[in-house]
């Protein structure tokens, strides 16, 4: 949260600062299969966010003591590059925020990956935020989901992520950095679209019950567009692979 | 040990299938809750919360420090959790685990989002501000750290007295003023096991849980939420949990107020 001294107006003339309507996503573009060494990868641009996701595996779980002979394990790393923000040079290495995000992201992916197909195996998911402008966990998870599919990992669904927030009385979709710093609520979600199962849910700020309902509705509606872009990215990759 | 846990897990599952919980507890009942404030008088504020077998001790310390660069007009609030090795056989030494980081951050988030402390009131002279350190010490793990953590942290803050501040130094032996508390936030943490939804999981329930959701609320709105574990939730399940959390708030708030009053 930012300082109360310099809180900016987040809405001007019924629009958000970047000109978006309340339920409008920032431009989203995903490219699958961008890295040579990884088993699967995706590059995502979402507004000013630029995120690279890669998947290694399935391979033998290491170190040995984490291995589970009955099912595969998932490792997940979300990290922001030290040069990713417009202001400070961030400290490198994992911090408490990235530790928490890596944990809840891993739990979301564990839900959809068919872990029983990978006994004693390990699937590693890396989400590197190269440029950040709010909503980077949603960007990272949405990209990683495409990278998992690109790696051929068995999944029961391809998840997407986006956050809803509140500015005054308005529920808004896909909260950007300045909105995240000064808004009245922020609620990132991860959804498995087949049944609209909620796999990640975090929230802070203030929402009453009607506002929560409206935020969820907005997320599920936007999810159709996000999911379509994920599919388009994969189709573009495999379409070009067939031709090539 | 593993066999005993499997047996206990099976027992819990069988009971839940019949809509029952150990001890005859209802699905949306808390275990017995007890909160004691002011238990560590050296700290500016302190409290111990027992929720069933779970015991969390919170100490609050206040130190004059520099403000964060992006919030020069505010004091600092720093929340940390220690899953002490003496609290549970599976807690390990070493750097903070993702679980302990999550625990601390979720408690911090609710207190911050509910504006329980007006951080702008913590500015001192000479560009110094108060840093409020909230340290969550898990003394015994018995399931559902989150709700015990919220209760202990909230009670410790409500119990806190501000050190006198003179000539650029804090006098921790003279504490004339109470820390001003503007709002009270409490949480309710739910689990889902084989499709059954239950409040305040004990250790045997939590060990086999598919999903967990913490909903922190004050008297009027939801202030923070955090889902954990690999299971899923439906929108309706979350809506119901929000309703229960808001409903339980009054009961938990009165436990806090009583504990703080008794400490005086």
Tab-separated table of C-alpha atoms in Angstrom:
chain	number	residue	atom	x	y	z
A	1	UNK	CA	0.000	0.000	0.000
A	2	UNK	CA	1.238	3.446	-0.813
A	3	UNK	CA	1.500	6.483	1.352
A	4	UNK	CA	-1.716	8.308	2.116
A	5	UNK	CA	-0.020	11.667	1.496
A	6	UNK	CA	0.220	11.298	-2.242
A	7	UNK	CA	-2.830	9.196	-2.976
A	8	UNK	CA	-3.805	9.936	-6.578
A	9	UNK	CA	-7.268	10.033	-8.077
A	10	UNK	CA	-7.753	6.579	-9.618
A	11	UNK	CA	-10.808	7.456	-11.676
A	12	UNK	CA	-11.254	10.313	-14.112
A	13	UNK	CA	-14.510	10.902	-15.953
A	14	UNK	CA	-15.809	7.413	-15.191
A	15	UNK	CA	-12.660	5.773	-16.591
A	16	UNK	CA	-9.547	4.409	-14.983
A	17	UNK	CA	-6.215	6.230	-15.239
A	18	UNK	CA	-5.116	4.153	-18.212
A	19	UNK	CA	-8.437	4.795	-19.947
A	20	UNK	CA	-9.920	1.372	-19.239
A	21	UNK	CA	-13.509	0.690	-18.283
A	22	UNK	CA	-14.205	-1.047	-14.971
A	23	UNK	CA	-14.424	-4.550	-16.451
A	24	UNK	CA	-11.755	-4.134	-19.098
A	25	UNK	CA	-8.593	-6.229	-19.225
A	26	UNK	CA	-5.284	-4.721	-20.211
A	27	UNK	CA	-4.037	-5.983	-23.599
A	28	UNK	CA	-2.895	-9.585	-23.186
A	29	UNK	CA	-0.594	-11.455	-25.509
A	30	UNK	CA	0.938	-14.882	-24.921
A	31	UNK	CA	3.508	-16.764	-26.939
A	32	UNK	CA	4.151	-20.464	-26.267
A	33	UNK	CA	7.398	-22.389	-26.685
A	34	UNK	CA	9.862	-19.511	-26.510
A	35	UNK	CA	12.771	-21.192	-24.723
A	36	UNK	CA	14.893	-23.950	-26.178
A	37	UNK	CA	16.088	-25.842	-23.116
A	38	UNK	CA	12.876	-25.897	-21.110
A	39	UNK	CA	10.367	-28.693	-21.687
A	40	UNK	CA	7.696	-26.041	-21.989
A	41	UNK	CA	7.649	-22.272	-21.865
A	42	UNK	CA	5.606	-19.175	-22.464
A	43	UNK	CA	6.221	-15.467	-22.751
A	44	UNK	CA	3.418	-13.179	-21.702
A	45	UNK	CA	2.796	-9.473	-22.026
A	46	UNK	CA	-0.178	-8.158	-20.100
A	47	UNK	CA	-0.366	-4.380	-20.064
A	48	UNK	CA	3.134	-3.369	-19.032
A	49	UNK	CA	3.821	-6.714	-17.363
A	50	UNK	CA	6.348	-8.938	-19.120
A	51	UNK	CA	6.693	-12.433	-17.737
A	52	UNK	CA	8.605	-15.516	-18.777
A	53	UNK	CA	7.449	-18.912	-17.567
A	54	UNK	CA	9.224	-22.219	-18.024
A	55	UNK	CA	8.573	-25.806	-17.032
A	56	UNK	CA	11.192	-28.480	-16.542
A	57	UNK	CA	10.072	-32.055	-16.181
A	58	UNK	CA	8.730	-34.490	-15.530
A	59	UNK	CA	12.096	-35.689	-14.344
A	60	UNK	CA	13.379	-37.617	-11.370
A	61	UNK	CA	12.582	-35.814	-8.111
A	62	UNK	CA	15.653	-34.279	-6.514
A	63	UNK	CA	16.859	-34.192	-3.809
A	64	UNK	CA	15.935	-37.828	-3.221
A	65	UNK	CA	14.209	-37.286	0.126
A	66	UNK	CA	11.482	-35.128	-1.452
A	67	UNK	CA	10.604	-37.902	-3.882
A	68	UNK	CA	7.215	-39.608	-3.523
A	69	UNK	CA	6.923	-43.115	-5.020
A	70	UNK	CA	3.140	-42.758	-5.318
A	71	UNK	CA	2.963	-39.439	-7.171
A	72	UNK	CA	4.884	-36.571	-8.660
A	73	UNK	CA	5.791	-33.417	-6.794
A	74	UNK	CA	5.531	-29.835	-7.989
A	75	UNK	CA	8.069	-27.118	-7.322
A	76	UNK	CA	7.210	-23.571	-8.079
A	77	UNK	CA	9.252	-20.404	-8.114
A	78	UNK	CA	7.848	-16.916	-8.655
A	79	UNK	CA	10.445	-14.189	-8.732
A	80	UNK	CA	10.654	-10.545	-9.742
A	81	UNK	CA	13.763	-9.376	-11.546
A	82	UNK	CA	15.655	-6.645	-9.664
A	83	UNK	CA	15.140	-4.315	-12.657
A	84	UNK	CA	11.446	-5.114	-13.074
A	85	UNK	CA	9.953	-2.123	-11.282
A	86	UNK	CA	9.856	1.470	-12.435
A	87	UNK	CA	11.118	2.790	-9.103
A	88	UNK	CA	13.676	0.994	-7.005
A	89	UNK	CA	16.233	-1.610	-7.869
A	90	UNK	CA	14.754	-4.607	-6.077
A	91	UNK	CA	16.755	-6.869	-3.874
A	92	UNK	CA	17.521	-10.065	-5.669
A	93	UNK	CA	16.650	-13.489	-4.346
A	94	UNK	CA	13.446	-14.753	-2.815
A	95	UNK	CA	11.699	-12.555	-0.264
A	96	UNK	CA	8.670	-13.138	1.928
A	97	UNK	CA	6.247	-11.975	-0.748
A	98	UNK	CA	7.674	-14.232	-3.441
A	99	UNK	CA	7.824	-17.145	-0.987
A	100	UNK	CA	4.115	-16.813	-0.303
A	101	UNK	CA	3.174	-16.395	-3.959
A	102	UNK	CA	5.292	-19.398	-4.940
A	103	UNK	CA	3.467	-21.453	-2.303
A	104	UNK	CA	-0.091	-20.564	-3.264
A	105	UNK	CA	0.734	-20.865	-6.980
A	106	UNK	CA	2.185	-24.335	-6.394
A	107	UNK	CA	-0.972	-25.385	-4.559
A	108	UNK	CA	-3.110	-24.189	-7.466
A	109	UNK	CA	-1.066	-26.146	-10.014
A	110	UNK	CA	-1.053	-29.252	-7.810
A	111	UNK	CA	-4.804	-29.280	-8.188
A	112	UNK	CA	-4.821	-29.596	-11.977
A	113	UNK	CA	-1.649	-31.583	-12.699
A	114	UNK	CA	-2.348	-35.328	-12.782
A	115	UNK	CA	0.315	-36.113	-10.198
A	116	UNK	CA	-0.486	-39.832	-10.162
A	117	UNK	CA	0.890	-40.018	-13.691
A	118	UNK	CA	4.357	-39.080	-12.412
A	119	UNK	CA	5.426	-41.355	-9.526
A	120	UNK	CA	8.844	-40.365	-8.125
A	121	UNK	CA	8.795	-37.501	-10.593
A	122	UNK	CA	9.147	-33.755	-10.249
A	123	UNK	CA	7.736	-30.904	-12.267
A	124	UNK	CA	9.413	-27.539	-11.816
A	125	UNK	CA	7.605	-24.332	-12.692
A	126	UNK	CA	9.530	-21.071	-12.976
A	127	UNK	CA	7.846	-17.695	-13.274
A	128	UNK	CA	10.230	-14.809	-13.821
A	129	UNK	CA	8.717	-11.328	-13.807
A	130	UNK	CA	10.929	-9.241	-16.087
A	131	UNK	CA	8.818	-6.107	-15.986
A	132	UNK	CA	6.099	-5.431	-13.454
A	133	UNK	CA	3.061	-3.205	-13.380
A	134	UNK	CA	0.697	-4.842	-10.906
A	135	UNK	CA	-0.987	-8.210	-11.242
A	136	UNK	CA	2.285	-10.070	-11.728
A	137	UNK	CA	1.175	-13.205	-9.887
A	138	UNK	CA	-1.817	-13.438	-12.208
A	139	UNK	CA	0.471	-12.877	-15.192
A	140	UNK	CA	2.974	-15.462	-13.966
A	141	UNK	CA	0.376	-18.137	-13.268
A	142	UNK	CA	-1.469	-17.524	-16.547
A	143	UNK	CA	1.835	-17.863	-18.409
A	144	UNK	CA	2.966	-20.907	-16.418
A	145	UNK	CA	-0.282	-22.643	-17.223
A	146	UNK	CA	0.514	-22.313	-20.938
A	147	UNK	CA	4.088	-23.464	-20.292
A	148	UNK	CA	2.768	-26.591	-18.546
A	149	UNK	CA	0.555	-27.397	-21.510
A	150	UNK	CA	3.479	-26.689	-23.838
A	151	UNK	CA	5.587	-29.149	-21.827
A	152	UNK	CA	2.938	-31.814	-22.368
A	153	UNK	CA	2.286	-32.171	-18.634
A	154	UNK	CA	-0.934	-34.091	-18.014
A	155	UNK	CA	-3.525	-31.712	-16.596
A	156	UNK	CA	-7.245	-31.873	-16.048
A	157	UNK	CA	-7.628	-28.201	-16.894
A	158	UNK	CA	-5.640	-25.148	-17.961
A	159	UNK	CA	-5.966	-22.521	-15.246
A	160	UNK	CA	-5.950	-18.772	-15.620
A	161	UNK	CA	-5.510	-15.989	-13.115
A	162	UNK	CA	-6.657	-12.403	-12.808
A	163	UNK	CA	-7.479	-10.073	-9.967
A	164	UNK	CA	-10.458	-7.894	-9.238
A	165	UNK	CA	-10.306	-4.851	-7.016
A	166	UNK	CA	-12.358	-1.999	-5.704
A	167	UNK	CA	-11.935	1.710	-6.306
A	168	UNK	CA	-14.473	3.554	-4.177
A	169	UNK	CA	-17.848	2.049	-4.992
A	170	UNK	CA	-16.659	0.474	-8.239
A	171	UNK	CA	-15.439	-3.091	-8.681
A	172	UNK	CA	-12.651	-3.133	-11.245
A	173	UNK	CA	-10.928	-5.895	-13.153
A	174	UNK	CA	-7.228	-6.578	-13.701
A	175	UNK	CA	-5.780	-4.168	-11.172
A	176	UNK	CA	-2.579	-2.436	-12.279
A	177	UNK	CA	0.287	-1.193	-10.114
A	178	UNK	CA	-1.001	2.244	-9.214
A	179	UNK	CA	-4.473	0.855	-8.558
A	180	UNK	CA	-2.999	-1.933	-6.449
A	181	UNK	CA	-1.060	0.590	-4.366
A	182	UNK	CA	-4.004	2.848	-3.635
A	183	UNK	CA	-7.182	0.867	-4.263
A	184	UNK	CA	-9.686	-0.127	-1.584
A	185	UNK	CA	-9.461	-3.868	-2.218
A	186	UNK	CA	-7.526	-6.371	-4.288
A	187	UNK	CA	-8.512	-9.988	-4.852
A	188	UNK	CA	-6.343	-12.204	-7.062
A	189	UNK	CA	-7.891	-15.510	-8.077
A	190	UNK	CA	-6.884	-18.618	-9.981
A	191	UNK	CA	-9.733	-20.441	-11.683
A	192	UNK	CA	-9.950	-23.842	-13.345
A	193	UNK	CA	-12.398	-22.888	-16.083
A	194	UNK	CA	-14.008	-26.296	-16.694
A	195	UNK	CA	-16.102	-26.018	-13.503
A	196	UNK	CA	-15.045	-22.553	-12.384
A	197	UNK	CA	-13.282	-24.124	-9.397
A	198	UNK	CA	-11.401	-21.607	-7.266
A	199	UNK	CA	-7.796	-22.768	-6.834
A	200	UNK	CA	-6.219	-19.599	-5.488
A	201	UNK	CA	-7.982	-16.874	-3.585
A	202	UNK	CA	-6.313	-14.024	-1.792
A	203	UNK	CA	-7.812	-10.722	-0.832
A	204	UNK	CA	-7.067	-7.636	1.150
A	205	UNK	CA	-8.753	-4.312	1.624
A	206	UNK	CA	-12.485	-4.224	2.172
A	207	UNK	CA	-15.333	-5.917	0.326
A	208	UNK	CA	-18.895	-6.447	1.403
A	209	UNK	CA	-20.770	-9.542	0.282
A	210	UNK	CA	-22.386	-7.938	-2.760
A	211	UNK	CA	-19.020	-6.530	-3.853
A	212	UNK	CA	-17.436	-9.970	-3.503
A	213	UNK	CA	-20.150	-11.461	-5.716
A	214	UNK	CA	-19.643	-8.774	-8.325
A	215	UNK	CA	-15.858	-9.218	-8.268
A	216	UNK	CA	-16.162	-12.987	-8.788
A	217	UNK	CA	-18.592	-12.479	-11.644
A	218	UNK	CA	-16.173	-10.089	-13.319
A	219	UNK	CA	-13.263	-12.510	-12.899
A	220	UNK	CA	-15.211	-15.435	-14.379
A	221	UNK	CA	-16.384	-13.339	-17.312
A	222	UNK	CA	-12.867	-12.080	-18.057
A	223	UNK	CA	-11.568	-15.616	-17.695
A	224	UNK	CA	-13.175	-16.562	-20.980
A	225	UNK	CA	-11.017	-13.991	-22.757
A	226	UNK	CA	-7.852	-14.970	-20.905
A	227	UNK	CA	-8.428	-18.648	-21.555
A	228	UNK	CA	-9.034	-17.929	-25.245
A	229	UNK	CA	-5.666	-16.171	-25.500
A	230	UNK	CA	-3.947	-19.098	-23.767
A	231	UNK	CA	-5.481	-21.479	-26.286
A	232	UNK	CA	-4.614	-19.197	-29.181
A	233	UNK	CA	-0.970	-19.147	-28.068
A	234	UNK	CA	-0.804	-22.942	-27.959
A	235	UNK	CA	-2.591	-23.330	-31.302
A	236	UNK	CA	-0.225	-20.826	-32.882
A	237	UNK	CA	2.762	-22.780	-31.564
A	238	UNK	CA	1.585	-26.209	-32.641
A	239	UNK	CA	0.168	-24.891	-35.909
A	240	UNK	CA	3.538	-23.438	-36.853
A	241	UNK	CA	5.334	-26.592	-35.655
A	242	UNK	CA	3.238	-28.691	-38.028
A	243	UNK	CA	3.992	-26.440	-40.948
A	244	UNK	CA	7.668	-26.059	-40.038
B	1	UNK	CA	3.534	-42.842	13.730
B	2	UNK	CA	2.357	-42.745	10.142
B	3	UNK	CA	-0.008	-45.647	10.736
B	4	UNK	CA	-1.560	-43.906	13.716
B	5	UNK	CA	-2.097	-40.820	11.587
B	6	UNK	CA	-3.726	-42.840	8.832
B	7	UNK	CA	-6.057	-44.433	11.373
B	8	UNK	CA	-6.920	-41.034	12.861
B	9	UNK	CA	-7.490	-39.624	9.371
B	10	UNK	CA	-9.788	-42.531	8.543
B	11	UNK	CA	-11.690	-41.997	11.768
B	12	UNK	CA	-12.184	-38.301	10.950
B	13	UNK	CA	-13.366	-39.148	7.438
B	14	UNK	CA	-15.846	-41.733	8.698
B	15	UNK	CA	-17.275	-39.296	11.220
B	16	UNK	CA	-17.585	-36.535	8.632
B	17	UNK	CA	-19.412	-38.881	6.299
B	18	UNK	CA	-22.084	-39.075	9.004
B	19	UNK	CA	-21.964	-35.310	9.480
B	20	UNK	CA	-20.167	-35.582	12.824
B	21	UNK	CA	-16.957	-34.331	14.373
B	22	UNK	CA	-14.940	-35.518	17.317
B	23	UNK	CA	-16.168	-34.177	20.623
B	24	UNK	CA	-19.670	-33.719	19.216
B	25	UNK	CA	-18.706	-30.415	17.678
B	26	UNK	CA	-20.904	-28.926	14.950
B	27	UNK	CA	-19.485	-28.211	11.493
B	28	UNK	CA	-19.491	-24.455	12.093
B	29	UNK	CA	-18.413	-24.491	15.755
B	30	UNK	CA	-15.106	-23.298	17.114
B	31	UNK	CA	-13.295	-25.376	19.694
B	32	UNK	CA	-13.034	-23.754	23.115
B	33	UNK	CA	-11.309	-20.385	22.842
B	34	UNK	CA	-9.399	-18.648	25.562
B	35	UNK	CA	-7.423	-15.435	25.243
B	36	UNK	CA	-5.245	-13.905	27.932
B	37	UNK	CA	-3.729	-10.462	27.408
B	38	UNK	CA	-0.716	-8.891	29.104
B	39	UNK	CA	1.050	-12.191	29.771
B	40	UNK	CA	4.554	-10.854	29.004
B	41	UNK	CA	4.812	-7.484	30.745
B	42	UNK	CA	8.229	-6.628	29.302
B	43	UNK	CA	6.654	-6.406	25.875
B	44	UNK	CA	4.645	-3.310	24.961
B	45	UNK	CA	1.700	-5.621	24.448
B	46	UNK	CA	1.187	-9.365	24.606
B	47	UNK	CA	-1.445	-12.049	24.505
B	48	UNK	CA	-1.801	-15.779	24.365
B	49	UNK	CA	-4.639	-17.367	22.454
B	50	UNK	CA	-5.696	-20.970	22.889
B	51	UNK	CA	-8.023	-22.410	20.282
B	52	UNK	CA	-8.489	-26.039	21.210
B	53	UNK	CA	-4.961	-27.430	21.525
B	54	UNK	CA	-3.427	-24.686	19.418
B	55	UNK	CA	-1.570	-22.097	21.431
B	56	UNK	CA	-0.124	-18.919	19.948
B	57	UNK	CA	1.719	-16.282	21.948
B	58	UNK	CA	2.155	-12.806	20.490
B	59	UNK	CA	4.507	-10.147	21.735
B	60	UNK	CA	4.348	-6.579	20.434
B	61	UNK	CA	7.424	-4.365	20.660
B	62	UNK	CA	7.703	-0.764	19.501
B	63	UNK	CA	10.964	0.867	18.435
B	64	UNK	CA	11.701	4.319	16.978
B	65	UNK	CA	13.076	3.783	13.485
B	66	UNK	CA	13.274	5.328	10.043
B	67	UNK	CA	10.093	5.125	7.963
B	68	UNK	CA	9.986	2.996	4.828
B	69	UNK	CA	11.121	5.093	1.845
B	70	UNK	CA	7.724	4.824	0.115
B	71	UNK	CA	5.717	5.738	3.236
B	72	UNK	CA	7.560	8.611	4.964
B	73	UNK	CA	4.333	9.726	6.678
B	74	UNK	CA	3.590	6.383	8.345
B	75	UNK	CA	4.887	4.138	11.059
B	76	UNK	CA	5.937	0.598	10.227
B	77	UNK	CA	4.220	-2.645	11.073
B	78	UNK	CA	6.324	-5.790	10.836
B	79	UNK	CA	4.761	-9.181	11.438
B	80	UNK	CA	6.787	-12.327	11.834
B	81	UNK	CA	5.859	-15.885	12.773
B	82	UNK	CA	7.957	-18.581	14.373
B	83	UNK	CA	6.752	-22.154	14.120
B	84	UNK	CA	8.831	-23.179	17.122
B	85	UNK	CA	10.278	-26.657	17.147
B	86	UNK	CA	8.867	-27.278	20.596
B	87	UNK	CA	5.369	-26.773	19.192
B	88	UNK	CA	5.166	-29.795	16.897
B	89	UNK	CA	7.298	-32.769	15.987
B	90	UNK	CA	7.206	-31.888	12.307
B	91	UNK	CA	8.429	-28.305	12.687
B	92	UNK	CA	12.015	-28.046	11.569
B	93	UNK	CA	14.825	-25.603	12.312
B	94	UNK	CA	16.189	-23.334	9.628
B	95	UNK	CA	14.982	-20.381	7.603
B	96	UNK	CA	11.247	-19.549	7.699
B	97	UNK	CA	9.188	-22.151	5.845
B	98	UNK	CA	6.594	-21.075	3.254
B	99	UNK	CA	3.953	-22.032	5.851
B	100	UNK	CA	5.327	-19.669	8.480
B	101	UNK	CA	5.750	-16.847	5.959
B	102	UNK	CA	2.172	-17.342	4.791
B	103	UNK	CA	0.876	-17.406	8.385
B	104	UNK	CA	2.602	-14.128	9.274
B	105	UNK	CA	1.619	-12.396	6.045
B	106	UNK	CA	-2.035	-13.387	6.250
B	107	UNK	CA	-2.361	-12.114	9.830
B	108	UNK	CA	-0.500	-8.935	8.862
B	109	UNK	CA	-2.737	-8.419	5.842
B	110	UNK	CA	-5.988	-8.510	7.776
B	111	UNK	CA	-4.781	-6.146	10.499
B	112	UNK	CA	-3.426	-3.758	7.878
B	113	UNK	CA	-6.460	-3.935	5.590
B	114	UNK	CA	-8.846	-3.333	8.494
B	115	UNK	CA	-6.864	-0.219	9.505
B	116	UNK	CA	-6.701	-1.516	13.076
B	117	UNK	CA	-3.795	0.821	13.746
B	118	UNK	CA	-3.661	4.258	12.212
B	119	UNK	CA	-0.080	4.077	10.971
B	120	UNK	CA	-0.052	7.811	10.231
B	121	UNK	CA	-0.443	8.438	13.987
B	122	UNK	CA	2.921	6.751	14.638
B	123	UNK	CA	5.128	9.543	13.310
B	124	UNK	CA	7.673	10.941	15.806
B	125	UNK	CA	9.867	14.025	15.563
B	126	UNK	CA	13.145	14.146	13.581
B	127	UNK	CA	11.701	12.034	10.744
B	128	UNK	CA	11.510	9.000	13.031
B	129	UNK	CA	8.440	6.771	13.271
B	130	UNK	CA	7.356	3.911	15.490
B	131	UNK	CA	7.979	0.453	14.132
B	132	UNK	CA	5.496	-1.996	15.595
B	133	UNK	CA	6.848	-5.532	15.669
B	134	UNK	CA	4.226	-8.244	15.944
B	135	UNK	CA	5.896	-11.585	16.668
B	136	UNK	CA	3.704	-14.661	16.487
B	137	UNK	CA	5.108	-17.544	18.524
B	138	UNK	CA	3.427	-20.876	17.936
B	139	UNK	CA	3.830	-22.747	21.230
B	140	UNK	CA	1.657	-25.723	20.407
B	141	UNK	CA	0.284	-26.765	17.049
B	142	UNK	CA	-3.169	-28.285	17.204
B	143	UNK	CA	-4.613	-27.226	13.847
B	144	UNK	CA	-5.839	-23.835	12.625
B	145	UNK	CA	-2.996	-21.482	13.440
B	146	UNK	CA	-4.641	-18.641	11.569
B	147	UNK	CA	-7.583	-17.926	13.850
B	148	UNK	CA	-5.464	-18.300	16.984
B	149	UNK	CA	-2.873	-16.015	15.387
B	150	UNK	CA	-5.432	-13.319	14.604
B	151	UNK	CA	-6.843	-13.480	18.143
B	152	UNK	CA	-3.445	-13.347	19.837
B	153	UNK	CA	-2.121	-10.568	17.580
B	154	UNK	CA	-5.260	-8.485	17.932
B	155	UNK	CA	-5.357	-8.910	21.721
B	156	UNK	CA	-1.654	-8.073	22.022
B	157	UNK	CA	-2.154	-4.861	20.032
B	158	UNK	CA	-5.197	-3.918	22.099
B	159	UNK	CA	-3.087	-4.565	25.206
B	160	UNK	CA	-0.105	-2.498	23.988
B	161	UNK	CA	1.157	0.638	25.693
B	162	UNK	CA	3.340	3.105	23.820
B	163	UNK	CA	6.788	3.797	25.346
B	164	UNK	CA	7.354	7.418	26.273
B	165	UNK	CA	9.483	9.174	23.702
B	166	UNK	CA	11.853	11.990	24.640
B	167	UNK	CA	14.968	13.502	23.048
B	168	UNK	CA	15.070	10.981	20.264
B	169	UNK	CA	14.863	7.900	22.478
B	170	UNK	CA	12.159	5.518	23.653
B	171	UNK	CA	11.791	4.854	27.368
B	172	UNK	CA	10.411	1.336	27.533
B	173	UNK	CA	10.076	1.570	31.317
B	174	UNK	CA	7.632	4.459	31.096
B	175	UNK	CA	4.580	3.703	29.024
B	176	UNK	CA	1.816	6.171	29.724
B	177	UNK	CA	-0.381	5.890	26.653
B	178	UNK	CA	-2.254	2.937	25.217
B	179	UNK	CA	-1.733	2.158	21.557
B	180	UNK	CA	-4.783	3.524	19.748
B	181	UNK	CA	-6.798	0.755	18.116
B	182	UNK	CA	-9.300	1.917	15.486
B	183	UNK	CA	-10.799	-1.394	14.400
B	184	UNK	CA	-10.956	-5.040	15.428
B	185	UNK	CA	-10.521	-7.773	12.864
B	186	UNK	CA	-11.061	-11.476	13.487
B	187	UNK	CA	-10.814	-14.488	11.243
B	188	UNK	CA	-12.577	-17.760	10.631
B	189	UNK	CA	-10.673	-20.531	8.888
B	190	UNK	CA	-12.532	-23.288	7.100
B	191	UNK	CA	-11.479	-26.614	5.762
B	192	UNK	CA	-12.854	-28.973	3.192
B	193	UNK	CA	-12.456	-32.730	3.598
B	194	UNK	CA	-14.062	-35.082	1.056
B	195	UNK	CA	-16.538	-32.335	0.236
B	196	UNK	CA	-17.504	-31.584	3.866
B	197	UNK	CA	-16.970	-27.976	4.908
B	198	UNK	CA	-15.967	-27.356	8.517
B	199	UNK	CA	-14.807	-24.474	10.687
B	200	UNK	CA	-11.666	-24.462	12.856
B	201	UNK	CA	-9.960	-27.743	11.968
B	202	UNK	CA	-8.152	-29.625	14.699
B	203	UNK	CA	-4.836	-31.338	14.036
B	204	UNK	CA	-6.316	-34.599	12.760
B	205	UNK	CA	-8.697	-32.774	10.456
B	206	UNK	CA	-6.095	-30.367	9.142
B	207	UNK	CA	-3.640	-33.138	8.324
B	208	UNK	CA	-6.081	-34.687	5.837
B	209	UNK	CA	-7.732	-31.496	4.602
B	210	UNK	CA	-8.023	-30.883	0.872
B	211	UNK	CA	-8.592	-27.147	1.091
B	212	UNK	CA	-8.389	-24.329	3.582
B	213	UNK	CA	-9.812	-20.809	3.455
B	214	UNK	CA	-9.226	-18.032	5.954
B	215	UNK	CA	-11.730	-15.185	5.907
B	216	UNK	CA	-10.891	-12.169	8.064
B	217	UNK	CA	-13.679	-9.702	8.708
B	218	UNK	CA	-14.587	-6.757	10.861
B	219	UNK	CA	-18.114	-5.738	11.794
B	220	UNK	CA	-19.021	-4.630	8.286
B	221	UNK	CA	-16.835	-6.087	5.511
B	222	UNK	CA	-14.367	-8.829	4.566
B	223	UNK	CA	-10.832	-7.573	5.111
B	224	UNK	CA	-8.616	-10.422	3.951
B	225	UNK	CA	-8.865	-13.889	2.506
B	226	UNK	CA	-6.344	-16.613	1.835
B	227	UNK	CA	-6.913	-20.011	0.352
B	228	UNK	CA	-4.393	-22.726	1.061
B	229	UNK	CA	-3.790	-26.362	0.141
B	230	UNK	CA	-4.341	-27.996	-3.201
B	231	UNK	CA	-8.072	-28.568	-3.135
B	232	UNK	CA	-10.647	-26.373	-4.811
B	233	UNK	CA	-13.607	-24.299	-3.671
B	234	UNK	CA	-16.782	-23.355	-5.449
B	235	UNK	CA	-17.999	-19.765	-5.521
B	236	UNK	CA	-20.977	-20.760	-3.371
B	237	UNK	CA	-18.735	-22.390	-0.762
B	238	UNK	CA	-16.703	-19.191	-0.494
B	239	UNK	CA	-19.887	-17.131	-0.184
B	240	UNK	CA	-21.088	-19.348	2.662
B	241	UNK	CA	-17.729	-19.127	4.439
B	242	UNK	CA	-17.794	-15.337	4.176
B	243	UNK	CA	-21.232	-15.347	5.778
B	244	UNK	CA	-20.104	-17.518	8.691
B	245	UNK	CA	-16.957	-15.485	9.268
B	246	UNK	CA	-18.938	-12.248	9.435
B	247	UNK	CA	-21.393	-13.910	11.772
B	248	UNK	CA	-18.653	-15.222	14.103
B	249	UNK	CA	-16.975	-11.832	14.315
B	250	UNK	CA	-19.123	-10.516	17.176
B	251	UNK	CA	-18.410	-13.564	19.362
B	252	UNK	CA	-14.647	-13.353	18.750
B	253	UNK	CA	-14.586	-9.613	19.233
B	254	UNK	CA	-16.205	-9.931	22.648
B	255	UNK	CA	-13.627	-12.598	23.632
B	256	UNK	CA	-10.903	-10.084	22.743
B	257	UNK	CA	-12.524	-7.202	24.588
B	258	UNK	CA	-13.022	-9.290	27.714
B	259	UNK	CA	-9.422	-10.513	27.662
B	260	UNK	CA	-8.048	-7.005	27.306
B	261	UNK	CA	-10.302	-5.619	30.030
B	262	UNK	CA	-9.289	-8.384	32.446
B	263	UNK	CA	-5.607	-7.632	31.866
B	264	UNK	CA	-5.958	-4.053	33.095
